[in-house]
Coordinates of C-alpha atoms and ligand atoms in Angstrom, one line a residue:
X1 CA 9.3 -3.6 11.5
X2 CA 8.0 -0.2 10.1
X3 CA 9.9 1.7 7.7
X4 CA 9.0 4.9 6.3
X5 CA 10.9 5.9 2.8
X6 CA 11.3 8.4 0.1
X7 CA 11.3 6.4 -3.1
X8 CA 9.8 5.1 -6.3
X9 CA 8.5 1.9 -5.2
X10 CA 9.2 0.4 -9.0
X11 CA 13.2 0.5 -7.6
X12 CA 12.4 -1.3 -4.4
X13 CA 13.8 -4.8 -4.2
X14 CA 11.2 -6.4 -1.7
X15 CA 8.9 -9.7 -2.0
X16 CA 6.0 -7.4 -3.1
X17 CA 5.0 -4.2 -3.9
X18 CA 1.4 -3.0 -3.8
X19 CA -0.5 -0.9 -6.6
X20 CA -2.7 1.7 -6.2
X21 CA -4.4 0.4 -9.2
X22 CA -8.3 1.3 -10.5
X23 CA -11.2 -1.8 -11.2
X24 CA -9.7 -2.7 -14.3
X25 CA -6.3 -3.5 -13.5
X26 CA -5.3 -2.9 -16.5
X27 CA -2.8 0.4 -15.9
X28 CA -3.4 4.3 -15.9
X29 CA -1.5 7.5 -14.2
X30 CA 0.5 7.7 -11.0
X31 CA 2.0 4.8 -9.2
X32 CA 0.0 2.6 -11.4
X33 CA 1.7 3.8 -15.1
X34 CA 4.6 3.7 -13.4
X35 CA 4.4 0.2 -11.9
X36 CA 3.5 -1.0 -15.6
X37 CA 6.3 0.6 -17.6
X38 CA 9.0 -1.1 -15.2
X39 CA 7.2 -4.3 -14.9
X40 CA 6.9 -4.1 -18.9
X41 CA 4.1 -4.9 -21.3
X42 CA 3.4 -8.8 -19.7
X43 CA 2.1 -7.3 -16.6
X44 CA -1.1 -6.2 -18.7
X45 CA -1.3 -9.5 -20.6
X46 CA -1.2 -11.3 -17.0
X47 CA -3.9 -8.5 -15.3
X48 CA -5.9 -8.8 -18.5
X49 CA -6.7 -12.3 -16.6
X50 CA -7.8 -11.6 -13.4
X51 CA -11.0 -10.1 -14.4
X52 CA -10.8 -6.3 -12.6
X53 CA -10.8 -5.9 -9.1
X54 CA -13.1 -4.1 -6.7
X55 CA -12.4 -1.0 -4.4
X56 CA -11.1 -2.1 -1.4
X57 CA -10.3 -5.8 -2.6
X58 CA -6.4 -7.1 -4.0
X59 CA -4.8 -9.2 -6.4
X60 CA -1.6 -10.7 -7.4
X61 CA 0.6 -10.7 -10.5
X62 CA 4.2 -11.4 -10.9
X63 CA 6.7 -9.0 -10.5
X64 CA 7.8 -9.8 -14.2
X65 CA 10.8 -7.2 -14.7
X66 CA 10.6 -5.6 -10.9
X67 CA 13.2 -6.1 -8.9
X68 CA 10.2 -7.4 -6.6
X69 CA 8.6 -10.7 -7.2
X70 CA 5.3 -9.8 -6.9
X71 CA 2.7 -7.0 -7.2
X72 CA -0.5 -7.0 -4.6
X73 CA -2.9 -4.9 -6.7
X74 CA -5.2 -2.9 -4.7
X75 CA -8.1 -0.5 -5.5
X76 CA -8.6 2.4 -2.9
X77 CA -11.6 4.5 -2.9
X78 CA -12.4 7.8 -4.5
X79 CA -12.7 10.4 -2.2
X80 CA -15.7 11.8 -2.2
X81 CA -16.2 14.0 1.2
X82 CA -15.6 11.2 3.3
X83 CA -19.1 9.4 3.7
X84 CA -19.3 7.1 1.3
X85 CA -17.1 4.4 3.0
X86 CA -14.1 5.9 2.1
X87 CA -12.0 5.0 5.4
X88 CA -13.8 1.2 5.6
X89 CA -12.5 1.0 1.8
X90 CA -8.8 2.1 2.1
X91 CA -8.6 0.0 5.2
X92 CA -9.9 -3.0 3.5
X93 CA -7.1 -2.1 0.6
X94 CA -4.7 -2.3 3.5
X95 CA -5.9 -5.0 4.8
X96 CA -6.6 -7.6 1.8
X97 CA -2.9 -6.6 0.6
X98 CA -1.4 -7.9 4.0
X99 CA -3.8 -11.0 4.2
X100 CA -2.6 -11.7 0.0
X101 CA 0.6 -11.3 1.0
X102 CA 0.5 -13.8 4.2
X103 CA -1.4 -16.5 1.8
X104 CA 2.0 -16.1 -0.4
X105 CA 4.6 -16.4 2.5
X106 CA 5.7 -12.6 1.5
X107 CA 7.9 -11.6 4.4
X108 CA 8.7 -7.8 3.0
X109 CA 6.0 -5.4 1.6
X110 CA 5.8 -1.8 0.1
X111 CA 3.1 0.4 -0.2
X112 CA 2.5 3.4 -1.4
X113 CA 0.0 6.2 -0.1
X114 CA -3.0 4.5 -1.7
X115 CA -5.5 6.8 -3.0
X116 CA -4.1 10.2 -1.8
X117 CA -2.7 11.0 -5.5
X118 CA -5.8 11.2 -8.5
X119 CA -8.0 9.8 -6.3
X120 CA -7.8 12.6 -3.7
X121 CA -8.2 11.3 -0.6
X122 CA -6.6 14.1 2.2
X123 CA -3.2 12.5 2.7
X124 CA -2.7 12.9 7.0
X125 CA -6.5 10.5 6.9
X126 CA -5.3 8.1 4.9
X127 CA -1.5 8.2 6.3
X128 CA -3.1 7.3 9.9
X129 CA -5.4 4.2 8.7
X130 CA -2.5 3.1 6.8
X131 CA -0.5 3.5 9.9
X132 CA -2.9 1.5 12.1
X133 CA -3.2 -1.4 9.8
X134 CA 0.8 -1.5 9.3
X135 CA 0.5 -1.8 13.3
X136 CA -2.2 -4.8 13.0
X137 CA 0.4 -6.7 10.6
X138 CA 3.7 -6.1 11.6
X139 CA 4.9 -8.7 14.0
X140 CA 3.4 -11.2 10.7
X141 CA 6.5 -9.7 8.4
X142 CA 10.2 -9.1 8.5
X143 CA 9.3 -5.4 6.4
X144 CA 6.5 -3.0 6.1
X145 CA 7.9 -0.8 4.2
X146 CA 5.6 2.9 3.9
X147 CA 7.1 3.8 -0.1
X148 CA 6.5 8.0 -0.4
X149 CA 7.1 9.2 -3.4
X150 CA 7.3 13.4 -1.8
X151 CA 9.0 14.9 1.2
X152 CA 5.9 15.9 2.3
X153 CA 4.5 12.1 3.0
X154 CA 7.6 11.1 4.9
X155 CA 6.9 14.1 7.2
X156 CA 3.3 13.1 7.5
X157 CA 3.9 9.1 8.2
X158 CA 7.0 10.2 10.5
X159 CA 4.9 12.2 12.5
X160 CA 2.3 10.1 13.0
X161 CA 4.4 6.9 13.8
X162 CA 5.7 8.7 16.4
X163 CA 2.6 9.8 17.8
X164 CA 1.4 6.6 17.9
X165 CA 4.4 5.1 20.0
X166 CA 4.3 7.8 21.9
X167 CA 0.5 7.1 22.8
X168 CA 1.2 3.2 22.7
X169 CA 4.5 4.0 25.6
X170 CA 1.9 5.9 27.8
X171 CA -0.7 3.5 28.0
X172 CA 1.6 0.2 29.0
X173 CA 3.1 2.8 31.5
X174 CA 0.7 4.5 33.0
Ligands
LIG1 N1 6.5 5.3 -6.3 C1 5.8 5.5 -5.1 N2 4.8 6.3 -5.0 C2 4.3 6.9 -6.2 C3 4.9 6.7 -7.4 C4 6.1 5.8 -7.5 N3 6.7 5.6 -8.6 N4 4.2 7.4 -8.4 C5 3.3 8.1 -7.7 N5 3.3 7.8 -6.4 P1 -1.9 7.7 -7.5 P2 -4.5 6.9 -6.4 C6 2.5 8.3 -5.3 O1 -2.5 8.8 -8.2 O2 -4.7 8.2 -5.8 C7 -4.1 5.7 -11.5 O3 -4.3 6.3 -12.7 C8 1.7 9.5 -5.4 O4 2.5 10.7 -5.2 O5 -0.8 6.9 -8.2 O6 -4.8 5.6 -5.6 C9 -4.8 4.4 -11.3 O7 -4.9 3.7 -12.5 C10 0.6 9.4 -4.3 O8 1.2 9.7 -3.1 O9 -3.0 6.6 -6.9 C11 -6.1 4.8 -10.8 O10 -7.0 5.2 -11.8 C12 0.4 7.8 -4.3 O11 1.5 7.3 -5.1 C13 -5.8 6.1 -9.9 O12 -4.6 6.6 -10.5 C14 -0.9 7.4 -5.0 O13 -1.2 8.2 -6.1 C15 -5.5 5.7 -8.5 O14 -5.4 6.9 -7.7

């Protein structure tokens, strides 16, 4: 099941949250600082192991002080105009987070809008590839859970779920 909410994803009690992070891992600005402060100063002593992370590729830490129990790290892509690889990437952060998260038996899953904050990426593109891959991975998990943090996002991912059942009730009926 889909859910689209307005939250901060640090509050969400779920298996695992994802991170927008960068290649280090090891913490900056938007959903990222904020992921670290709550998870508190262990989270960098743990990511300080796991040797960075490339764009479009996702790792796993504890959850330490997170209501959730773990934190998929993901790193989306930079947008920069849109052909450098930019949709393959954030699909592939979609995508390595839900196959992480089936390797660890994690039924319910948060993301946030990867990328669409200081990395830039136009927020209605990257809602609809996030869309489609929450579509792919679904029926594999009790709770995919779309965390926006503005008004704005849940209008956008609303919208476009609809759109999509809309288009997926026409095709099975003609
Ligand atoms: N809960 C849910 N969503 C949030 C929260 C929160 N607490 N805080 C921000 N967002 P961004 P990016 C939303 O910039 O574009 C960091 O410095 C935000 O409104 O966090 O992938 C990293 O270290 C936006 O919709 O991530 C990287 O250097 C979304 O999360 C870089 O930013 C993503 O915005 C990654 O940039």
């Amino acid at each position: 099941m889909i859910k689209i909410l307005q939250d901060d994803i640090t509050m969400l009690k779920v298996d695992a949250i994802v991170n927008a992070a960068n290649n280090s891992l090891l913490g900056g600005g938007g959903v990222d600082g904020a992921i670290h402060k709550a998870a508190g100063p262990e989270l960098l002593e743990f990511n300080k192991t796991l040797n960075g992370c490339e764009t479009g590729a996702a790792k796993i830490s504890p959850g330490f002080k997170l209501p959730a129990n773990w934190i998929i790290h993901t790193v989306g892509p930079v947008w920069q105009g849109g052909n450098q690889g930019e949709p393959e990437l954030l699909a592939q952060c979609y995508e390595n987070s839900f196959e992480l998260a089936l390797e660890k038996k994690i039924k319910s899953i948060a993301f946030p809008a990867i990328s669409t904050g200081v990395y830039g990426y136009p927020k209605h593109a990257a809602a609809l590839i996030a869309i489609q891959q929450f579509q792919n991975y679904e029926e594999k998990f009790d709770e995919v859970i779309a965390c926006c943090f503005s008004e704005v996002d849940v209008e956008i991912y609303e919208g476009l779920l609809a759109d999509s059942r809309m288009y997926e009730y026409e095709s099975n009926h003609g």
